[in-house]
Coordinates of C-alpha atoms in Angstrom, one line a residue:
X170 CA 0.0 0.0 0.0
X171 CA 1.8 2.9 -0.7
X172 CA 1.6 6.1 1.2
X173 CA -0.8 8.9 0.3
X174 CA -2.9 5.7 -1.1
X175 CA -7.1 6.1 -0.2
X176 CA -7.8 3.0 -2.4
X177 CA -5.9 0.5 -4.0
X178 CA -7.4 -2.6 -6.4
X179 CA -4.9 -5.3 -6.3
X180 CA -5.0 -7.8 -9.4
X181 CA -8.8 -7.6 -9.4
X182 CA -10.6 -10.3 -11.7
X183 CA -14.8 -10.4 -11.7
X184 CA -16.6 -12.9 -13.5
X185 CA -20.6 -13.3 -14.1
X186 CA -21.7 -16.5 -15.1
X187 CA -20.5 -20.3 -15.5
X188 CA -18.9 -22.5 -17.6
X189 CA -19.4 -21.4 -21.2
X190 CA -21.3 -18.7 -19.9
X191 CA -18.7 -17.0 -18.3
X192 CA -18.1 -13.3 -19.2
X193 CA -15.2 -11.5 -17.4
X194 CA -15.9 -7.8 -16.6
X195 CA -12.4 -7.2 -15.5
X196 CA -9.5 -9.3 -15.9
X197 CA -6.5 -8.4 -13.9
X198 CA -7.2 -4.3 -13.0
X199 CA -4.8 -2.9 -10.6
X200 CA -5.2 0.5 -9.8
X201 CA -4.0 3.0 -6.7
X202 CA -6.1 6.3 -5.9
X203 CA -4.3 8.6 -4.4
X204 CA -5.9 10.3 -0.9
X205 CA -8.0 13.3 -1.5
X206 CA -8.4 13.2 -5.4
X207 CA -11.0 13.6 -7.8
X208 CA -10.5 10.5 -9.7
X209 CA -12.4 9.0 -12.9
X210 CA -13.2 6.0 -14.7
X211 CA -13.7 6.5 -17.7
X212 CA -14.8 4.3 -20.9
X213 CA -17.9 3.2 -23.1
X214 CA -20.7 1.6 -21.7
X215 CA -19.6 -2.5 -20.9
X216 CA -15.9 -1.8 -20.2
X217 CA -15.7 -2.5 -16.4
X218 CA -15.9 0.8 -14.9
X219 CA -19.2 0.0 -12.7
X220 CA -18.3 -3.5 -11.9
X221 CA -14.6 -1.9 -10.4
X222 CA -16.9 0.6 -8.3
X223 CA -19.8 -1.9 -7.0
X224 CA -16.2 -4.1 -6.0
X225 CA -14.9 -1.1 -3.8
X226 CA -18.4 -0.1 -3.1
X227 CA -18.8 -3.6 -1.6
X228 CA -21.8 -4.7 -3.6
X229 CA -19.7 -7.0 -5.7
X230 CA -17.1 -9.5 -4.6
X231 CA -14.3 -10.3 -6.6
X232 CA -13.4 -13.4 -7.9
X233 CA -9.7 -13.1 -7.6
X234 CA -7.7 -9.8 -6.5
X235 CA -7.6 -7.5 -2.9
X236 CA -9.4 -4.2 -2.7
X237 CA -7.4 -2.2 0.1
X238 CA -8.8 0.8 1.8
X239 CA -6.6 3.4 3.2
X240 CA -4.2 0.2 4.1
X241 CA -6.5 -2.5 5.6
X242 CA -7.6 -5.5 3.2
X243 CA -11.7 -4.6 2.8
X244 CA -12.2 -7.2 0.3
X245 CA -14.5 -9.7 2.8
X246 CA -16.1 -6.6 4.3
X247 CA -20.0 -5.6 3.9
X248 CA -20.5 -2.3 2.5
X249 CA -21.9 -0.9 6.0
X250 CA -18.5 -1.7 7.0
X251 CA -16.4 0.4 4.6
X252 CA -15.8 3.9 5.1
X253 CA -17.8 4.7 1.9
X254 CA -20.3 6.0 0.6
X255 CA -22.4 5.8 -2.4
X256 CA -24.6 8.5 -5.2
X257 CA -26.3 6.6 -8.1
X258 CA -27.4 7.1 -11.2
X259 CA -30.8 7.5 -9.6
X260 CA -30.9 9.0 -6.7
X261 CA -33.0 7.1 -3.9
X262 CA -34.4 9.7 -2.0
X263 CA -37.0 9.7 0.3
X264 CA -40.3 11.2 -1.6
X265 CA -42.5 11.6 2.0
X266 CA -39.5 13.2 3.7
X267 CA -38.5 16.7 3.5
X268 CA -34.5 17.7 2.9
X269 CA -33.1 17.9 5.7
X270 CA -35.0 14.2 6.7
X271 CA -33.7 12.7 4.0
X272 CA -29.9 14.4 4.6
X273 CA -30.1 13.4 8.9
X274 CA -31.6 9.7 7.9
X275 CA -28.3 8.4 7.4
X276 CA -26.7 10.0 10.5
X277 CA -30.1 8.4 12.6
X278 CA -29.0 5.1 11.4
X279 CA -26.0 4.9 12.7
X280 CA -27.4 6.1 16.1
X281 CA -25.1 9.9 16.0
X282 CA -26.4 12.0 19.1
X283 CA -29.1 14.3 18.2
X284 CA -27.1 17.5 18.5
X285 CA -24.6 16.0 16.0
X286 CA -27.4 15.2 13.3
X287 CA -28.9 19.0 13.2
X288 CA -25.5 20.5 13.2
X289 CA -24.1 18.0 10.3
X290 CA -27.4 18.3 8.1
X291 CA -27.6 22.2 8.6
X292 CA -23.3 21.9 7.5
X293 CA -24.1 19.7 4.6
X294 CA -27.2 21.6 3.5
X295 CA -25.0 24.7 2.9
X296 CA -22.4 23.0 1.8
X297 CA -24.7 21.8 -1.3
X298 CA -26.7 25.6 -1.3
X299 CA -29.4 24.0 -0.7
X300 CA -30.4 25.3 3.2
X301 CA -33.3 27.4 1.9
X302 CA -35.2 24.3 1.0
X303 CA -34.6 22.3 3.9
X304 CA -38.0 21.4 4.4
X305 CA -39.9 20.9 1.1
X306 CA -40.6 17.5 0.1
X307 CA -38.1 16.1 -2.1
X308 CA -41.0 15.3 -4.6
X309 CA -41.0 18.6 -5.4
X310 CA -37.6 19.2 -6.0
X311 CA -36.3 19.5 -9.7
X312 CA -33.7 17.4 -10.9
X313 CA -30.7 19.2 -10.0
X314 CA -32.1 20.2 -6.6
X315 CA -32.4 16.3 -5.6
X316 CA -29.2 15.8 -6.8
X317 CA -27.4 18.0 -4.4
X318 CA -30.0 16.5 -2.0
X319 CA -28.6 12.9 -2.7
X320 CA -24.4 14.4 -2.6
X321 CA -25.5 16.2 0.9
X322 CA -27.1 12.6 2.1
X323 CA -23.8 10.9 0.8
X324 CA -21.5 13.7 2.7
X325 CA -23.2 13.6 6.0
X326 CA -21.4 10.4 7.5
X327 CA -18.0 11.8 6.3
X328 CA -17.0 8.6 4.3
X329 CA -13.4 8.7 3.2
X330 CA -14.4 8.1 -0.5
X331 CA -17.7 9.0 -2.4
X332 CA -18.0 6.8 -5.0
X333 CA -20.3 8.3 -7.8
X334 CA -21.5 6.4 -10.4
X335 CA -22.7 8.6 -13.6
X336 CA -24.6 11.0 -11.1
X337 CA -25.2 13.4 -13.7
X338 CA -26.5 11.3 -16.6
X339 CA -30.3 12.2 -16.0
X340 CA -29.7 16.1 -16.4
X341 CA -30.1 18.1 -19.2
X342 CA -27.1 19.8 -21.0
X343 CA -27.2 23.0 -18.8
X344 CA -27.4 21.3 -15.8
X345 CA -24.9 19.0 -15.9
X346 CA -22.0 21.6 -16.9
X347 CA -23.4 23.6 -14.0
X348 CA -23.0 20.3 -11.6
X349 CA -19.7 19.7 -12.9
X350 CA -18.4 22.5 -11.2
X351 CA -20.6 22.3 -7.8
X352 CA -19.0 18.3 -7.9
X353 CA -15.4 19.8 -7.9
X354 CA -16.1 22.4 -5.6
X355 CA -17.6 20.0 -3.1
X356 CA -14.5 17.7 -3.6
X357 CA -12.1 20.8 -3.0
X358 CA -13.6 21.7 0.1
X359 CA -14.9 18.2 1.6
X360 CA -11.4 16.9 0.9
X361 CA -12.7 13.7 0.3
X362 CA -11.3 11.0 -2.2
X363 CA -14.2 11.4 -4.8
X364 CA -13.9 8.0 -7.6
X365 CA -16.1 8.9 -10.7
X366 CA -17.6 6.5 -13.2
X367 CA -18.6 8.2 -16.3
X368 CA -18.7 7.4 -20.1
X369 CA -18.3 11.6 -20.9
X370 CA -15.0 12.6 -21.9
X371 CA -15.8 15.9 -21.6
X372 CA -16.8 14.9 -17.8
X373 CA -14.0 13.3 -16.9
X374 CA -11.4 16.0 -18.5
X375 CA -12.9 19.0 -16.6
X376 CA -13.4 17.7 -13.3
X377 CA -10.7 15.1 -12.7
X378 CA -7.3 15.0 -10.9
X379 CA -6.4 11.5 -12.7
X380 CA -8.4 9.5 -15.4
X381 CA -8.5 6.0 -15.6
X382 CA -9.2 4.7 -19.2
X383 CA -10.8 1.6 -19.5
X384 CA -12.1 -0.9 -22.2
X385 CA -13.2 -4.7 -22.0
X386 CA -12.4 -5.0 -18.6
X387 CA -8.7 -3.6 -18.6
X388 CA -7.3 -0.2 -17.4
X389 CA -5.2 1.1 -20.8
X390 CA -4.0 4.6 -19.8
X391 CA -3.8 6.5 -16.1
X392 CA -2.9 10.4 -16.2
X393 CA -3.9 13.7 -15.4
X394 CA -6.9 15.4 -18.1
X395 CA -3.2 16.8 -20.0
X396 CA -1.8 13.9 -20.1
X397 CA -4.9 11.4 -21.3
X398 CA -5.4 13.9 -24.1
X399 CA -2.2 15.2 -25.3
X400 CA -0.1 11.8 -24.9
X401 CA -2.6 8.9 -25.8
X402 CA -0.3 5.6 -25.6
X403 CA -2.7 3.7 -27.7
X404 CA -5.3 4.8 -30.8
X405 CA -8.5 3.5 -28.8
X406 CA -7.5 6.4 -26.0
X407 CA -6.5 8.7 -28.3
X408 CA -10.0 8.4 -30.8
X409 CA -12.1 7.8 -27.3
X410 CA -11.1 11.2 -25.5
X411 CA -12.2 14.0 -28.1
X412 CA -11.4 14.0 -31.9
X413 CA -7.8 12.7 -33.3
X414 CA -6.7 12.5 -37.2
X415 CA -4.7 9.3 -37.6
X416 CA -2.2 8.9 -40.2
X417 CA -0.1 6.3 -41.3
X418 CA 3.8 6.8 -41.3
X419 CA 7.6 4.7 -41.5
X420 CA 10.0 5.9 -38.9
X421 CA 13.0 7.0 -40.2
X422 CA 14.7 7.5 -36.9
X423 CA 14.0 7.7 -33.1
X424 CA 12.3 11.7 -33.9
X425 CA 11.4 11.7 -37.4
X426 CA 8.9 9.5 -39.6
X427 CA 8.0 10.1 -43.4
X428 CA 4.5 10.3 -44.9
X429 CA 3.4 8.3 -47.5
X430 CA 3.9 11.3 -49.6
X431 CA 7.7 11.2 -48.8
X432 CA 7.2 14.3 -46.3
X433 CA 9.5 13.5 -43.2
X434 CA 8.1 15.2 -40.2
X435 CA 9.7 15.1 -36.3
X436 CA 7.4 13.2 -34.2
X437 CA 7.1 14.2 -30.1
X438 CA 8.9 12.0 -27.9
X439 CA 7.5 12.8 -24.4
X440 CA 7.6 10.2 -21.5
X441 CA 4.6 8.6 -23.3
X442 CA 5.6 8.3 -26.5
X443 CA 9.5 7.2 -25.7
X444 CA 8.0 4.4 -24.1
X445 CA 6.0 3.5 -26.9
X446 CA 9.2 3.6 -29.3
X447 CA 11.5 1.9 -26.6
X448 CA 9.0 -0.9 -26.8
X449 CA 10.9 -1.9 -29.9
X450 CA 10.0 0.5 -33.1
X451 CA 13.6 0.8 -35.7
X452 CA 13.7 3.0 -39.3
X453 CA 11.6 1.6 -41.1
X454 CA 8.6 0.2 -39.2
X455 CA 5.2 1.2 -40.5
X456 CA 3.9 3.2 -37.4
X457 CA 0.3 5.3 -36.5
X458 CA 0.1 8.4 -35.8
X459 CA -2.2 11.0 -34.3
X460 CA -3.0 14.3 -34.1
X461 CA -5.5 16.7 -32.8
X462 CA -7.4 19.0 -34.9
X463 CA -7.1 21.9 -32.9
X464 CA -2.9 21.2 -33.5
X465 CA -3.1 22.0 -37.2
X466 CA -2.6 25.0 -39.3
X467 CA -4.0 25.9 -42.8
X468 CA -1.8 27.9 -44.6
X469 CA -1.6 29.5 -48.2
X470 CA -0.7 26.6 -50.7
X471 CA 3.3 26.1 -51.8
X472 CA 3.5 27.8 -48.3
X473 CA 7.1 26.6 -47.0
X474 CA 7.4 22.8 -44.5
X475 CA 3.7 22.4 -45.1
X476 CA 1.9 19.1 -46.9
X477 CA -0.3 19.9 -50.0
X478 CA -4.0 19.4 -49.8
X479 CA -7.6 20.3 -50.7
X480 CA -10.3 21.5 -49.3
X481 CA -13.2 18.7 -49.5
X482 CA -16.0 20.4 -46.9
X483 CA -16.2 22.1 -43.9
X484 CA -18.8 22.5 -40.4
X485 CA -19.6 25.2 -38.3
X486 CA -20.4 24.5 -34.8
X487 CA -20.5 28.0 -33.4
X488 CA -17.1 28.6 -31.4
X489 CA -15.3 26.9 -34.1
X490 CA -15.0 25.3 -37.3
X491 CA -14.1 21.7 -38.7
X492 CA -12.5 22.3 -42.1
X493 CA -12.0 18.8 -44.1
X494 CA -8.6 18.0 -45.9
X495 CA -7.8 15.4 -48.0
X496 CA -3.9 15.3 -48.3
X497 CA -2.0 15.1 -51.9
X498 CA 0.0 11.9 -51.9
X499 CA -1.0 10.2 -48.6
X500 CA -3.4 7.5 -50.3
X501 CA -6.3 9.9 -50.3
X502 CA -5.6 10.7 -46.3
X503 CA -8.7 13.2 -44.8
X504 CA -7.7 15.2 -41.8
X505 CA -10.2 17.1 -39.7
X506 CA -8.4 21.0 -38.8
X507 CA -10.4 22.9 -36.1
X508 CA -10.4 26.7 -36.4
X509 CA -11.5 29.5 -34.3
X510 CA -15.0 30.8 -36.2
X511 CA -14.7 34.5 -36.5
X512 CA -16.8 37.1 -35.2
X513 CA -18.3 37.8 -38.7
X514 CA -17.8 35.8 -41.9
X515 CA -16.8 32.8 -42.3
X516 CA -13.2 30.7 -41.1
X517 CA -14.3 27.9 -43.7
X518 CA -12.4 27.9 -47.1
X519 CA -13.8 26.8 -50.4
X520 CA -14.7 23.7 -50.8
X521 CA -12.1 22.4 -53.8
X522 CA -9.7 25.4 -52.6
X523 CA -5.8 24.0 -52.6
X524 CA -4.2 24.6 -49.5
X525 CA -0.8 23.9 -46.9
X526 CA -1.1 22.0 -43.7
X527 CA 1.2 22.4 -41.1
X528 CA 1.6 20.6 -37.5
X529 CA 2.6 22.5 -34.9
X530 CA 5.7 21.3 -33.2
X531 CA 5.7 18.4 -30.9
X532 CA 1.8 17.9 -31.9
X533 CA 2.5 14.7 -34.1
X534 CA 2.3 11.6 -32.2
X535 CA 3.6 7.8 -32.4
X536 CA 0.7 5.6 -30.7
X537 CA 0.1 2.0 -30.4
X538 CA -2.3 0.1 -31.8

């Protein structure tokens, strides 16, 4: 266990089913979360991230592997006897009880003196804005109101890690950008270890500390929102978190790789991506590479160290604009380039119009398959 650790899963395997039946929702997921951080698991719907939470949560049991809280082995334990707590996709309040009932119900359960229960509810209730309402009936609370209601519930027995699974699925658009922010705050101030399951990339970029990628039951990449985004080790991260061009290359050195088109352009080697290269790539090798949209530049055609190409469409989605390029002597290669949409006009060439692309430096990445 190292120090600093709130949870750790050791070599965690779950299985459903029997004999031919079986399905494995995670096969051999370790994974340490550090104490105090907003941390996410991330990945499409199927890929493990509920079963690993339902494990720590306690409503699971694995069927090989530890789960460790804040040092002690929990893995036998009932979930009344982790220091956990739990916010679901729906929330489970109490219709018939007001707010603050449904915030103190918890605290009454576990037998807290009286005195304790009023100050904690009326503590939590502020913490979550929401001590104006403390006694309408939570049946007549709006979505995001129960919500906080449900977080403030969670919050009162001061659990060292909230688990959340996709809490804000059920909101509208609004909402949920507005919760996003109330979650981190709560985080910030509670200090608690706060583990996130969501399939939202957007989600788990602006909220977490760490993000833990997952798909088919394994973890594939563990790093901060930066690192997750800007140094994918494999093309399933780097298509899963936002939009990434892919291109196909030959490395002609540790730094450099040539184009099918015979351009030879230097290729970022960061902590990520050396030890994608040291894992046995020589001149030569036919490689993948990837690059965000926002990381190119259109530029005049014949411009100088830029790759000739034509316009074939572009979208305007308010803020910006998604300009289509298919690349002269890259086997018909079509790049996505994002641009800023001006204030009036339009940032989106002619369709047909013969351009230059440029990547900015360091952008251009080696990934693995």
């Amino acid at each position: 266990m190292a120090e600093g650790t709130a949870v750790e899963a050791i070599d965690i395997v779950k299985q459903f089913g029997q004999g031919d039946h079986v399905v494995r929702a995670l096969d051999h997921v370790s994974v340490a979360i550090k104490t105090g951080e907003f941390f996410t698991l991330l990945g499409p719907s199927g890929c493990g991230k509920t079963t690993l939470l339902r494990l720590i949560a306690g409503f699971e049991a694995p069927s090989a592997g530890q789960i460790v809280l804040e040092g002690a082995d929990v893995t036998a334990l009932a979930p009344n006897q982790r220091p956990v707590n739990t916010v679901f996709q729906s929330y489970a309040l109490f219709p018939h009880l007001s707010v603050a009932q449904n915030v103190s119900f918890g605290l009454e359960m576990l037998g807290r003196p009286r005195a304790e229960i009023t100050a904690t509810t009326e503590r939590m209730l502020a913490l979550v804005r929401m001590e104006t309402l403390a006694n309408r009936k939570t049946s007549q609370l709006s979505g995001g109101q129960q919500q906080r209601v449900a977080l403030a519930r969670a919050l009162a027995p001061q659990p060292k890690v909230l688990l959340l699974d996709e809490p804000l699925s059920a909101l509208d658009l609004q909402l949920r950008k507005e919760m996003q922010g109330e979650l981190k705050r709560l985080q910030r101030e509670t200090g608690i270890t706060f583990i996130f399951v969501t399939h939202d990339q957007e989600e788990a970029l602006t909220m977490s500390d760490r993000i833990a990628v997952m798909r088919a039951g394994h973890i594939l990449q563990v790093g901060s929102p930066r690192e997750i985004y800007t140094e994918p080790t494999n093309r399933f991260v780097a298509s899963f978190i936002g939009e990434t061009n892919f291109l196909k290359g030959t490395m002609v050195d540790d730094t450099q790789v040539a184009l099918p088109g015979g351009e030879v352009l230097a290729v970022a080697v960061g902590a990520q991506a050396a030890g994608t290269q040291a894992a046995g790539m020589h001149a030569g090798q036919s490689v993948d590479l990837a690059i965000r949209p926002e990381q190119i530049r259109i530029l005049p055609a014949n411009s100088p160290d830029t790759i000739a190409g034509i316009v074939s469409g572009s979208v305007y989605f308010g803020t910006d604009t998604h300009c289509n390029i298919t690349l002269n002597g890259t086997e018909g290669a079509q790049i996505v380039v994002r641009l800023q949409s001006p204030v009036s006009g339009s940032a989106g060439l002619d369709v047909g119009a013969s351009v230059g692309v440029a990547f900015n430096p360091g952008a251009l990445r080696v990934i693995g398959a």
